[in-house]
mmCIF file of C-alpha atoms in Angstrom:
data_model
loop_
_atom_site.group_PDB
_atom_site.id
_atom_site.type_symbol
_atom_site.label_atom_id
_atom_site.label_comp_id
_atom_site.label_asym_id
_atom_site.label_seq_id
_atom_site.Cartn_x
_atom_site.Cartn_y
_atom_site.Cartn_z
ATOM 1 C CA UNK M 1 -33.522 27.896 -31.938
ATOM 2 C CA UNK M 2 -32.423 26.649 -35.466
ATOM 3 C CA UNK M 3 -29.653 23.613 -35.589
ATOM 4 C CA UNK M 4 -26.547 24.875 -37.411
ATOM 5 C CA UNK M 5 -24.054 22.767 -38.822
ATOM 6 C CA UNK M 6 -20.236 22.946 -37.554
ATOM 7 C CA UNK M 7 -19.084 24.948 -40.413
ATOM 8 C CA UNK M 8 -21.733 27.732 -39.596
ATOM 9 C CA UNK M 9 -20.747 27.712 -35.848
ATOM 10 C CA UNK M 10 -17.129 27.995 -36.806
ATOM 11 C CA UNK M 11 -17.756 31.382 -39.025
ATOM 12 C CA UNK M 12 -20.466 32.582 -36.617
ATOM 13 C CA UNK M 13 -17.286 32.679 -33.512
ATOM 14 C CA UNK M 14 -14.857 34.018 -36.308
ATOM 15 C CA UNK M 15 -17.563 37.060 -36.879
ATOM 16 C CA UNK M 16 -18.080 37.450 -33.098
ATOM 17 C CA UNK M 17 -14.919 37.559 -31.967
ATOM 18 C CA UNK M 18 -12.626 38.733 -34.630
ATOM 19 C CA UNK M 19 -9.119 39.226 -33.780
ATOM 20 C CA UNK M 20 -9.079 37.009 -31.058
ATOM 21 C CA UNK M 21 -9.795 34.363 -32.715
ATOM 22 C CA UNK M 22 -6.784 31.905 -33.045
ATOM 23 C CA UNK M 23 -8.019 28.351 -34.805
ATOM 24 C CA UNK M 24 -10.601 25.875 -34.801
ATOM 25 C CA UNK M 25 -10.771 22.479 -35.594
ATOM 26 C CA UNK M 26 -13.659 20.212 -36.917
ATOM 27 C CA UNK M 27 -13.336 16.529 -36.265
ATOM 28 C CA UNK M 28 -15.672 13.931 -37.457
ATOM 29 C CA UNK M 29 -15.693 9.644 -37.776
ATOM 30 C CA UNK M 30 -18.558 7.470 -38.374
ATOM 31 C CA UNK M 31 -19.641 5.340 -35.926
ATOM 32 C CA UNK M 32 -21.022 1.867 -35.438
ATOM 33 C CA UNK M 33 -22.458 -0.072 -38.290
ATOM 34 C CA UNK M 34 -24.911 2.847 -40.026
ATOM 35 C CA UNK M 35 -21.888 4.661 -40.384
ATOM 36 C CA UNK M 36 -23.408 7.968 -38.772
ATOM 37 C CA UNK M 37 -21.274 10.787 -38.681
ATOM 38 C CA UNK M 38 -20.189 11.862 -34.979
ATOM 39 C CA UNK M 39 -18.520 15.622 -35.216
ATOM 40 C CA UNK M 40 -17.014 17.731 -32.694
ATOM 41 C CA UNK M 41 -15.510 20.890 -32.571
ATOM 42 C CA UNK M 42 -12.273 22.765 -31.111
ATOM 43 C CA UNK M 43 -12.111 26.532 -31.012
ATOM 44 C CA UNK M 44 -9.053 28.148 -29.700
ATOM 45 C CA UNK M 45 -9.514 31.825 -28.310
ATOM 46 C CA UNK M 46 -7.221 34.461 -26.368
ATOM 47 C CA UNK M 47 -7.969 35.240 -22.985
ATOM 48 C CA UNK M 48 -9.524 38.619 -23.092
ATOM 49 C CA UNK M 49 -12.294 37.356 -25.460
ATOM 50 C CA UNK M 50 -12.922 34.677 -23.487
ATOM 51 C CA UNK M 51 -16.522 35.936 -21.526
ATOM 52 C CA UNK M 52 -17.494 37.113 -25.200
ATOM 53 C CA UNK M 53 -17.282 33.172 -26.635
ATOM 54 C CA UNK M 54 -19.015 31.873 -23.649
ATOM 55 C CA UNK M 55 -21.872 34.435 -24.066
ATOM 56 C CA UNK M 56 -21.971 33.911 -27.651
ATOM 57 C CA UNK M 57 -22.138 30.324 -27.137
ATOM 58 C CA UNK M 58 -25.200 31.069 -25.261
ATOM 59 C CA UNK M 59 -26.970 32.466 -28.090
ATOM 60 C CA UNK M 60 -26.607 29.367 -29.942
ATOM 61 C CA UNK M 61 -28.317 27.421 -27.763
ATOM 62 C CA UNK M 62 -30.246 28.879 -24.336
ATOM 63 C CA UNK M 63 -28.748 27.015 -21.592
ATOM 64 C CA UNK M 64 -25.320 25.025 -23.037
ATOM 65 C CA UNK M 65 -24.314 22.437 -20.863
ATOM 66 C CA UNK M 66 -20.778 22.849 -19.513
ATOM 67 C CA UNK M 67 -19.813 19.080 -18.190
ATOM 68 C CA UNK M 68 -16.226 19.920 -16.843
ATOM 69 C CA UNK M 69 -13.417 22.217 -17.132
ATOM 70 C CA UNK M 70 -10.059 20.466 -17.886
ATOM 71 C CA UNK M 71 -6.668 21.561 -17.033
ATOM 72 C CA UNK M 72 -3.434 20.166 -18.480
ATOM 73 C CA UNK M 73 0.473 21.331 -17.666
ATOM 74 C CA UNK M 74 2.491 21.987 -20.746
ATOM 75 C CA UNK M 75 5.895 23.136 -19.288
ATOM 76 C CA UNK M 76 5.852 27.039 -19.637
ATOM 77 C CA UNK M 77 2.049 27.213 -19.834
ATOM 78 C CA UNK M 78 -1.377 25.783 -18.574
ATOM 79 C CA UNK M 79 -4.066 25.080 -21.174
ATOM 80 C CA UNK M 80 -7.506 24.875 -19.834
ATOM 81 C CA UNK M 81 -10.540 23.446 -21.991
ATOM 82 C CA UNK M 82 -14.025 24.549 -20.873
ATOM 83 C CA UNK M 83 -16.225 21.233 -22.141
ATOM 84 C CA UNK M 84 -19.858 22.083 -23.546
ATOM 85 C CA UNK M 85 -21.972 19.675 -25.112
ATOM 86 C CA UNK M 86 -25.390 21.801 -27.351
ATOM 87 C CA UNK M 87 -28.282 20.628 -29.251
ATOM 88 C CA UNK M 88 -28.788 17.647 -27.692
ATOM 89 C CA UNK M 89 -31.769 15.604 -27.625
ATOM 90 C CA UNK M 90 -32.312 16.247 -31.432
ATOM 91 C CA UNK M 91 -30.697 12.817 -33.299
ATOM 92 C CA UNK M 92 -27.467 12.674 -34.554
ATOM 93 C CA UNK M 93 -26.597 16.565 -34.253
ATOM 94 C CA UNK M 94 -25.524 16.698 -31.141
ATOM 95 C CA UNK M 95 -22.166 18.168 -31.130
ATOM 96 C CA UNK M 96 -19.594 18.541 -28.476
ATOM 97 C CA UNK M 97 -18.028 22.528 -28.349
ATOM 98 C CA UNK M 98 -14.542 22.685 -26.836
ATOM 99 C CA UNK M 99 -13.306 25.961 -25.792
ATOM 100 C CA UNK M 100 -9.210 25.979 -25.424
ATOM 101 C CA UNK M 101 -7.267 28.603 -23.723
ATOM 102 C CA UNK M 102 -3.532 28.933 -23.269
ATOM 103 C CA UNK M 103 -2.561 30.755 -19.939
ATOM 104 C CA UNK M 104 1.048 31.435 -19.261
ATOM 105 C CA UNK M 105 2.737 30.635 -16.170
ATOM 106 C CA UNK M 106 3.646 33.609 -14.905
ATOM 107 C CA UNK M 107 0.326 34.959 -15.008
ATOM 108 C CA UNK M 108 -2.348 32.784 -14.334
ATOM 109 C CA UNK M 109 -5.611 33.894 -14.228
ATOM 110 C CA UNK M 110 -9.145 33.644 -15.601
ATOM 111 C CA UNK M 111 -12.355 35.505 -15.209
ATOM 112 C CA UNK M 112 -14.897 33.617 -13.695
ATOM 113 C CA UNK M 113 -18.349 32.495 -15.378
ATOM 114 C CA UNK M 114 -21.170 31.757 -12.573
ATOM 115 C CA UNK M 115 -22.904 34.443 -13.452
ATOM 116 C CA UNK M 116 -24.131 33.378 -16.868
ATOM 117 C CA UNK M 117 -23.525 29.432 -16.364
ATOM 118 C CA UNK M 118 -24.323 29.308 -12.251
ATOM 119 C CA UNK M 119 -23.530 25.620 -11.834
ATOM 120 C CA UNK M 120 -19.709 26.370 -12.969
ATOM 121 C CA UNK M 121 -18.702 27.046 -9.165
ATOM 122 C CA UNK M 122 -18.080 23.362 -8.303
ATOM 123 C CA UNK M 123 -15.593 22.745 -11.151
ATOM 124 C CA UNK M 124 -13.979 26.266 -11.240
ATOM 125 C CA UNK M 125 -12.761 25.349 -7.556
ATOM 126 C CA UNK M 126 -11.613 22.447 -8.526
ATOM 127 C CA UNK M 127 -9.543 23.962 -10.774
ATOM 128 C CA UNK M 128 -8.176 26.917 -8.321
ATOM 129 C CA UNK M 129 -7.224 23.973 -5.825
ATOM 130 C CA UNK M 130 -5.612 21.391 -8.145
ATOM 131 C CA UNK M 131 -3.708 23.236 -10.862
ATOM 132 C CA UNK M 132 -3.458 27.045 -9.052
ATOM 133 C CA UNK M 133 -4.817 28.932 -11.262
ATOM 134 C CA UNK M 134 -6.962 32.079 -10.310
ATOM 135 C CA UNK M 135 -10.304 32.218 -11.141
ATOM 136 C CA UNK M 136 -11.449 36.125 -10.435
ATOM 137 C CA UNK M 137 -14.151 37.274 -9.256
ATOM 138 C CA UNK M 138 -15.340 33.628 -8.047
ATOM 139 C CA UNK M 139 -17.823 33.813 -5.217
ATOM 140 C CA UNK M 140 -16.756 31.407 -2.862
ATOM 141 C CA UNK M 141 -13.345 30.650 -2.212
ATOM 142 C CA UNK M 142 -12.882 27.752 -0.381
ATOM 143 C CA UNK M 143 -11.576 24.443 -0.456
ATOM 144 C CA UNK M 144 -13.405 21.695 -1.976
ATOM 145 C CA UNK M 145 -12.000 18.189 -1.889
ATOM 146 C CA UNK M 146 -8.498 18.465 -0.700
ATOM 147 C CA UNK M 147 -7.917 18.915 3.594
ATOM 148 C CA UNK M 148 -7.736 22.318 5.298
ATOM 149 C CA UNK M 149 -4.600 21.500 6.358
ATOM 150 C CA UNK M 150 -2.810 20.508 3.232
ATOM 151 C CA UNK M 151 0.073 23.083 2.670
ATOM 152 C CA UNK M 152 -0.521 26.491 0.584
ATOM 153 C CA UNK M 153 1.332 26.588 -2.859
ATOM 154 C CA UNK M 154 1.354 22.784 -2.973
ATOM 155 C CA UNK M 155 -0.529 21.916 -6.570
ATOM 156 C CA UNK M 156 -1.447 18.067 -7.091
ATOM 157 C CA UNK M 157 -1.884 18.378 -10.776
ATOM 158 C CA UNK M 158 1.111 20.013 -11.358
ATOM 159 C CA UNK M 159 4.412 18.554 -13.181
ATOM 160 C CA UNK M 160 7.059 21.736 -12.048
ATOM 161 C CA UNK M 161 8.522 21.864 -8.393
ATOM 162 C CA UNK M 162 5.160 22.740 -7.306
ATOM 163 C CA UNK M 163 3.730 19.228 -7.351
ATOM 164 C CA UNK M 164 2.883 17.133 -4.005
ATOM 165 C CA UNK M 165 6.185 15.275 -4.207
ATOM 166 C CA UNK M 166 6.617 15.526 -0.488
ATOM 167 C CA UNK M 167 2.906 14.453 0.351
ATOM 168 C CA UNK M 168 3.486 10.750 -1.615
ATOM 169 C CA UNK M 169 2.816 8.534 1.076
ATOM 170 C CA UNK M 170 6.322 6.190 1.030
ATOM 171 C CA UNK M 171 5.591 2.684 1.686
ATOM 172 C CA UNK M 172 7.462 0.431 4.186
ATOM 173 C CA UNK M 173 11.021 -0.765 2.760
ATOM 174 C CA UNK M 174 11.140 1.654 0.115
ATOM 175 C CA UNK M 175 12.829 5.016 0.082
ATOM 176 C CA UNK M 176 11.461 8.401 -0.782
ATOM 177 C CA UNK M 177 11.499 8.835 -4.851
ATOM 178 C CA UNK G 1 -16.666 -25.188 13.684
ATOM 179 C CA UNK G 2 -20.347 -26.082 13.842
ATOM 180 C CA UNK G 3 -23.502 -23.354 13.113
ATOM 181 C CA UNK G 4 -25.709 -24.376 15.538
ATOM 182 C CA UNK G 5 -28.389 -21.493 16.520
ATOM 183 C CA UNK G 6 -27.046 -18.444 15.904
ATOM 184 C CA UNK G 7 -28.204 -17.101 19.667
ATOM 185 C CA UNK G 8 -27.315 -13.668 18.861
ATOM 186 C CA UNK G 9 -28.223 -11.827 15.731
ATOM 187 C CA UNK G 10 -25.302 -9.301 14.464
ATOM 188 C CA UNK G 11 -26.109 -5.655 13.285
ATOM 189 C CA UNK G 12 -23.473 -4.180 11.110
ATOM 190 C CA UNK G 13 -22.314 -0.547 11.129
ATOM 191 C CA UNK G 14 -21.188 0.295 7.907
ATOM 192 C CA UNK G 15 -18.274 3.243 7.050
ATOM 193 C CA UNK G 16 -16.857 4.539 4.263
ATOM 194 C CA UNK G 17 -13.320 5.864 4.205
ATOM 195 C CA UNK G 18 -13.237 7.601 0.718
ATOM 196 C CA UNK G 19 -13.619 4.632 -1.073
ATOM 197 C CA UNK G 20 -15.004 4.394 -4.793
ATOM 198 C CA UNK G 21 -18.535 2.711 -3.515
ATOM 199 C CA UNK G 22 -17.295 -0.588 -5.589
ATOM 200 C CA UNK G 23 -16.683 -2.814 -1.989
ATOM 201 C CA UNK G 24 -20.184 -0.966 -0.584
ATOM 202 C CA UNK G 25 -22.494 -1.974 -3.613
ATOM 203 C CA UNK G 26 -20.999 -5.427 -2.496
ATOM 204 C CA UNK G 27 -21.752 -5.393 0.757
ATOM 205 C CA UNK G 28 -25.212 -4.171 -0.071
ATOM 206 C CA UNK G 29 -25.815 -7.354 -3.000
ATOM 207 C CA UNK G 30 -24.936 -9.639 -0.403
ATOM 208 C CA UNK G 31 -27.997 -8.338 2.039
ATOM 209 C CA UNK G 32 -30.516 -8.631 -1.383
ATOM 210 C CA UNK G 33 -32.493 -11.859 -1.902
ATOM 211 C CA UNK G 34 -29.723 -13.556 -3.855
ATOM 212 C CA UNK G 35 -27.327 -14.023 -1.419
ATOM 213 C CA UNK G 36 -29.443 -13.615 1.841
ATOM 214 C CA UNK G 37 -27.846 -12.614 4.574
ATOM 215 C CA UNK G 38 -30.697 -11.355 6.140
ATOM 216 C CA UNK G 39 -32.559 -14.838 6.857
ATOM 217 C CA UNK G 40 -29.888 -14.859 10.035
ATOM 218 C CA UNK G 41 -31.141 -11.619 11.195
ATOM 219 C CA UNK G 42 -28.435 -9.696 10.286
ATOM 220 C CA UNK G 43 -29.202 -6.114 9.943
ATOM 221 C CA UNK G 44 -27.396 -2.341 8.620
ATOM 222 C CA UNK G 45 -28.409 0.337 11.902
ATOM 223 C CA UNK G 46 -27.948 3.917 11.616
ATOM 224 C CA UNK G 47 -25.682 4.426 14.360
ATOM 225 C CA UNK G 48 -22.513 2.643 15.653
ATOM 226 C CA UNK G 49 -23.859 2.327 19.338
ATOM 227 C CA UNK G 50 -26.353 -0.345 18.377
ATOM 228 C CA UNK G 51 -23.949 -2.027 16.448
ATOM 229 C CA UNK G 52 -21.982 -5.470 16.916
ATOM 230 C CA UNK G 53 -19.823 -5.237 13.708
ATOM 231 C CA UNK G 54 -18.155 -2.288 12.181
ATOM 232 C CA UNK G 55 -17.576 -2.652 8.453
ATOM 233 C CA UNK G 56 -14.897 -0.421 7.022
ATOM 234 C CA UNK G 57 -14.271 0.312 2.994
ATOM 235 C CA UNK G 58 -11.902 2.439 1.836
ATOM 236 C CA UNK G 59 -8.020 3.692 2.205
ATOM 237 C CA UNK G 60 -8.576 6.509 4.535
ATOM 238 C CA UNK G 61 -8.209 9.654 3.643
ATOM 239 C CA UNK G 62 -6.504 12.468 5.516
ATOM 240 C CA UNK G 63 -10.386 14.397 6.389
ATOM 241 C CA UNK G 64 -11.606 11.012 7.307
ATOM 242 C CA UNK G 65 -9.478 9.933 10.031
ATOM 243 C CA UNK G 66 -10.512 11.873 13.103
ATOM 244 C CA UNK G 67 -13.675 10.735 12.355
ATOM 245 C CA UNK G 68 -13.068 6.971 12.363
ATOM 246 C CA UNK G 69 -11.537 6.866 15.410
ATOM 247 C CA UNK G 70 -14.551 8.392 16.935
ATOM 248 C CA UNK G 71 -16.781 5.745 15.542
ATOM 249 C CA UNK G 72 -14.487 3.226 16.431
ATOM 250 C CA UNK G 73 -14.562 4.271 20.180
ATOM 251 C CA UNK G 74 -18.690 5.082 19.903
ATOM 252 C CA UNK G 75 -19.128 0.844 19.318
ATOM 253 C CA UNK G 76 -19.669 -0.838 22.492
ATOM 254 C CA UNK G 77 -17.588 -3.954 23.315
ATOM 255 C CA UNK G 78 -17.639 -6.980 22.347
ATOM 256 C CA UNK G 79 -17.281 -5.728 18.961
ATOM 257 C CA UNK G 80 -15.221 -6.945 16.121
ATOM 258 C CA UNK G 81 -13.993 -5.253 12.784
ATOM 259 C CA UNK G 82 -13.677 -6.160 9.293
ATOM 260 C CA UNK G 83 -12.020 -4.571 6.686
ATOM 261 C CA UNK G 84 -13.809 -5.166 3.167
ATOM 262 C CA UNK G 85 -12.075 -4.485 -0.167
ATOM 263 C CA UNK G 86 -7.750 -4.764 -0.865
ATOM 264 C CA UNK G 87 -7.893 -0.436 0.063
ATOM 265 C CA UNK G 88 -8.377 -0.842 3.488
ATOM 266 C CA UNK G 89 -5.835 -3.629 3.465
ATOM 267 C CA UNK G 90 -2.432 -2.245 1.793
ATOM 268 C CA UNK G 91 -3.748 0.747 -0.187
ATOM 269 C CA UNK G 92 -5.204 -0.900 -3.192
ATOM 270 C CA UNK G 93 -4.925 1.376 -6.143
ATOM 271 C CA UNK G 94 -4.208 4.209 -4.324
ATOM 272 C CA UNK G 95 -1.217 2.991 -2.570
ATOM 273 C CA UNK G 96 1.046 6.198 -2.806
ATOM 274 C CA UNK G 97 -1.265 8.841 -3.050
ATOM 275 C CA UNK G 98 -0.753 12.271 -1.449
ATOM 276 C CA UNK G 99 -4.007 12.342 0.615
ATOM 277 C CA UNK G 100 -4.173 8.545 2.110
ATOM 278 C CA UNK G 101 -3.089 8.022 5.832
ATOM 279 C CA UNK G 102 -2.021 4.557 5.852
ATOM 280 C CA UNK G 103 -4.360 1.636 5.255
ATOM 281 C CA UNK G 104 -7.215 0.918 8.096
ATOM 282 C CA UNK G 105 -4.868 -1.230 10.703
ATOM 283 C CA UNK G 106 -2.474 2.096 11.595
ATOM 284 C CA UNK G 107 -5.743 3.857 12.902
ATOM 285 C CA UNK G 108 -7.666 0.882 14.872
ATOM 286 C CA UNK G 109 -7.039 -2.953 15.631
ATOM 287 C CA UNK G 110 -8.465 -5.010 12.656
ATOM 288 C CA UNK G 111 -9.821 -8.636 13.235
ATOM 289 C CA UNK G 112 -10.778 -9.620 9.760
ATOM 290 C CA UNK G 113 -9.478 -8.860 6.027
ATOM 291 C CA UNK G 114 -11.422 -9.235 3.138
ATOM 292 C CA UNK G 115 -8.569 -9.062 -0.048
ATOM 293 C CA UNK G 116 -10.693 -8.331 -3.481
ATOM 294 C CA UNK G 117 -11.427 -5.835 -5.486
ATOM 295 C CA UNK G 118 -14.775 -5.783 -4.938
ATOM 296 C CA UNK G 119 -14.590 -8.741 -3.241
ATOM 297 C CA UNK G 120 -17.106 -11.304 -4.122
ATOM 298 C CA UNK G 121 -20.533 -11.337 -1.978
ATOM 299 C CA UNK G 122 -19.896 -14.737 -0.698
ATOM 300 C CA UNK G 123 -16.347 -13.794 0.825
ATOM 301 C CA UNK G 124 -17.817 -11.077 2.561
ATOM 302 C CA UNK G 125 -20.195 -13.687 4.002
ATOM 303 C CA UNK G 126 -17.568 -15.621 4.794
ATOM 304 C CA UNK G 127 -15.913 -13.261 6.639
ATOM 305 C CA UNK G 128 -19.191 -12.240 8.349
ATOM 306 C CA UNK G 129 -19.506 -16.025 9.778
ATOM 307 C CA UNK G 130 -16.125 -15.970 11.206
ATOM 308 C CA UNK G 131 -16.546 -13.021 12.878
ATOM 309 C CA UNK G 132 -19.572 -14.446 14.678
ATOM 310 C CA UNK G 133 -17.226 -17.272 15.605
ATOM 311 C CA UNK G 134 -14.291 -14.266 16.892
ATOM 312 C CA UNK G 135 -17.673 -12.678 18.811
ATOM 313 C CA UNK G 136 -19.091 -15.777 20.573
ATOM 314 C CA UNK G 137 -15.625 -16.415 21.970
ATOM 315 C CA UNK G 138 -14.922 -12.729 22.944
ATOM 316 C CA UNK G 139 -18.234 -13.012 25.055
ATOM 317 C CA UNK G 140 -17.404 -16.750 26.485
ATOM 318 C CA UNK G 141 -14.248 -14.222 28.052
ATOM 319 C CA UNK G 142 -16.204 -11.427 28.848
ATOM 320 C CA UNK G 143 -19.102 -13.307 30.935
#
């Protein structure tokens, strides 16, 4: 496995994925007193190239490690980032990979990606519980941290009308917000 | 109030309601070396039927509930409860969140409040020594 540098990575997902390729940012500050140079990088791809970047960021590195998949409400659409982190353990070029979708509201769903990255299925039902969107083809469906009996089509992470404003617990002497 | 023997040594029964482990790593410091509360014989058991004291963390949370009450009611009497950390008191933090049922005292009767966040170890042993006090008396009306 040979250690690229940001600017390589960046042309290697323009080559792979071509049209669906929307933008990518490089960001980079030194740090502390050496003044090392900490980079990261933002890549922003359509939705039906989206297994494509994931595999290809497998052949940079064998086994990337996905930390967490982030979801965020913008209004009219949901923007999720999938959170990898490669090359690490070799000094100071680590670099942290960012993969950013846009999903619209009317139509939100997303193919699912336990079968190349396996330990995905923890965070991917997080994010079908909290924000509502589908993930397809995800193996088990269930419920992970909120109740069994908290209402269907009740989002917490949501900003719209489909937020829990009728679960908020109201406290003694107040009224209902 | 005077400490003469302690005739009868307390074992604690600790829960957790969905708390964020800050009030439990507490309760756990004050058992280590430092703050010894183990020279009085005070010891954690695994189950709440050989327990004198049930320590509760944590707002509850709506899966927890059911289960709380059934630990509650598994404690043999005398037994006295004490609520460790400002969650289990009014909410803490978390005060108007969509998954909390109330704080601890809508589910079962509360004798002692700890108010902190953690609190420090030597409230909690504070608390710990009054409830002895509530417990020797609750027996004197038992016997």
């Amino acid at each position: 496995m040979e250690i690229l540098s940001p600017e390589e990575i960046v042309e290697s997902f323009k080559t792979a994925l071509g049209a669906s390729f929307v933008n990518a940012k490089i960001y980079q500050r030194e740090v502390a007193v050496k003044k090392n140079l900490f980079q990261s990088i933002w890549i922003y791809v359509k939705r039906d190239a989206f297994r494509q970047a994931v595999e290809h960021i497998c052949k940079l590195q064998e086994y990337p490690h996905l930390a967490v998949i982030s979801s965020s409400d913008l209004g009219d659409s949901v923007e999720l980032i999938y959170h990898f982190t490669i090359y690490y353990g070799h000094h100071l070029k680590e670099l942290s990979l960012g993969l950013c979708l846009n999903l619209p509201k009317n139509d939100l769903k997303i193919p699912t990606i336990t079968d190349i990255i396996p330990g995905a299925l923890f965070t991917e039902r997080e994010t079908q519980e909290m924000m509502g969107v589908e993930v397809v083809g995800i193996p088990d469906n269930r419920r992970l941290f909120l109740p069994e009996d908290f209402p269907e089509g009740v989002y917490p992470w949501r900003k719209d009308e489909k937020g829990p404003y009728d679960m908020l617990r109201v406290l003694p002497g107040r009224e209902k917000k | 109030m005077s400490l003469k023997a302690l005739k009868r040594a307390l074992w604690i029964y600790h829960i957790n309601t969905g708390s964020c482990n800050g009030c439990d790593i507490e309760i756990l410091a004050a058992l280590t070396p430092r703050y010894d509360v183990e020279r009085f014989g005070m010891m954690l058991v695994g189950s709440p039927r050989h327990a004198d004291v049930l320590v509760v963390t944590g707002p509850v949370a709506r899966q927890m509930v059911s289960r709380l009450k059934r630990v509650y009611e598994q404690t043999p009497d005398p037994k006295v409860v004490i609520v460790v950390g400002s969650c289990g008191s009014e909410g803490g933090v978390f005060y108007e969140s969509y998954n909390l049922v109330g704080p601890v005292d809508q589910h079962i009767p509360v004798d002692i409040y700890v108010p902190g966040c953690p609190p420090r170890p030597e409230a909690i042993i504070e608390a710990v020594t009054k409830a002895w006090v509530k417990l020797e008396k609750a027996e004197q009306k038992v016997t």
